């Protein structure tokens, strides 16, 4: 087993549906441009209120991914 190096990026996903949907939106978007996503950590949750109801969710996550070696194609 070789040693790996990981990088964190911080993203904020949003959704009018749910906190979970906001997280999934952020991770799905990251997955389109980053490889080897491994884990996430929720660091902030907030929402927008309209007419005394939750109208929209924003969730900030740190997403960890393995940094490629030059010869690594996985």
Coordinates of C-alpha atoms in Angstrom, one line a residue:
X1 CA 0.0 0.0 0.0
X2 CA 1.4 3.3 -1.0
X3 CA 1.2 6.6 1.0
X4 CA -1.4 9.0 -0.3
X5 CA -1.9 12.7 -0.1
X6 CA -5.3 14.2 0.3
X7 CA -6.7 17.7 -0.5
X8 CA -9.7 19.5 1.0
X9 CA -12.0 21.8 -0.9
X10 CA -14.8 23.8 0.7
X11 CA -18.0 24.0 -1.3
X12 CA -21.5 25.4 -0.5
X13 CA -24.4 23.5 -2.0
X14 CA -28.0 24.8 -2.1
X15 CA -31.4 23.4 -2.4
X16 CA -35.0 24.5 -2.0
X17 CA -35.9 20.9 -0.9
X18 CA -33.6 19.8 2.0
X19 CA -30.3 19.9 3.7
X20 CA -29.4 16.4 2.3
X21 CA -30.2 17.6 -1.2
X22 CA -27.9 20.7 -0.8
X23 CA -25.1 18.4 0.3
X24 CA -25.7 16.0 -2.7
X25 CA -25.7 19.0 -5.1
X26 CA -22.3 20.2 -3.8
X27 CA -20.8 16.7 -4.0
X28 CA -22.3 15.9 -7.4
X29 CA -20.8 19.2 -8.8
X30 CA -17.4 18.5 -7.3
X31 CA -17.5 15.0 -8.8
X32 CA -17.8 16.4 -12.3
X33 CA -14.3 18.0 -12.1
X34 CA -12.5 16.2 -9.3
X35 CA -11.4 12.6 -9.1
X36 CA -11.0 10.2 -6.1
X37 CA -13.6 11.8 -3.8
X38 CA -13.5 10.0 -0.5
X39 CA -15.4 11.8 2.2
X40 CA -17.1 15.1 3.3
X41 CA -17.6 17.0 6.5
X42 CA -20.5 19.5 7.0
X43 CA -19.0 22.7 8.4
X44 CA -22.0 25.1 8.2
X45 CA -25.7 24.9 7.6
X46 CA -27.9 27.9 7.1
X47 CA -31.3 28.7 5.5
X48 CA -33.3 31.5 4.0
X49 CA -36.7 32.3 5.5
X50 CA -39.7 33.6 3.5
X51 CA -43.2 34.1 4.8
X52 CA -42.2 32.5 8.2
X53 CA -41.1 29.2 6.4
X54 CA -37.8 27.8 5.4
X55 CA -37.5 28.7 1.7
X56 CA -34.0 27.5 0.9
X57 CA -31.0 25.6 2.4
X58 CA -27.3 26.3 2.0
X59 CA -24.8 23.7 3.4
X60 CA -21.1 24.2 3.4
X61 CA -19.0 21.0 3.2
X62 CA -15.4 20.2 3.1
X63 CA -14.8 17.5 0.5
X64 CA -11.6 15.3 0.7
X65 CA -10.1 13.7 -2.3
X66 CA -6.9 11.8 -3.1
X67 CA -4.3 13.8 -5.1
X68 CA -3.2 11.8 -8.2
X69 CA 0.4 10.6 -8.7
X70 CA 1.6 11.2 -12.2
X71 CA 1.4 7.5 -13.0
X72 CA -1.9 6.9 -11.3
X73 CA -4.8 6.4 -13.6
X74 CA -7.4 5.1 -11.1

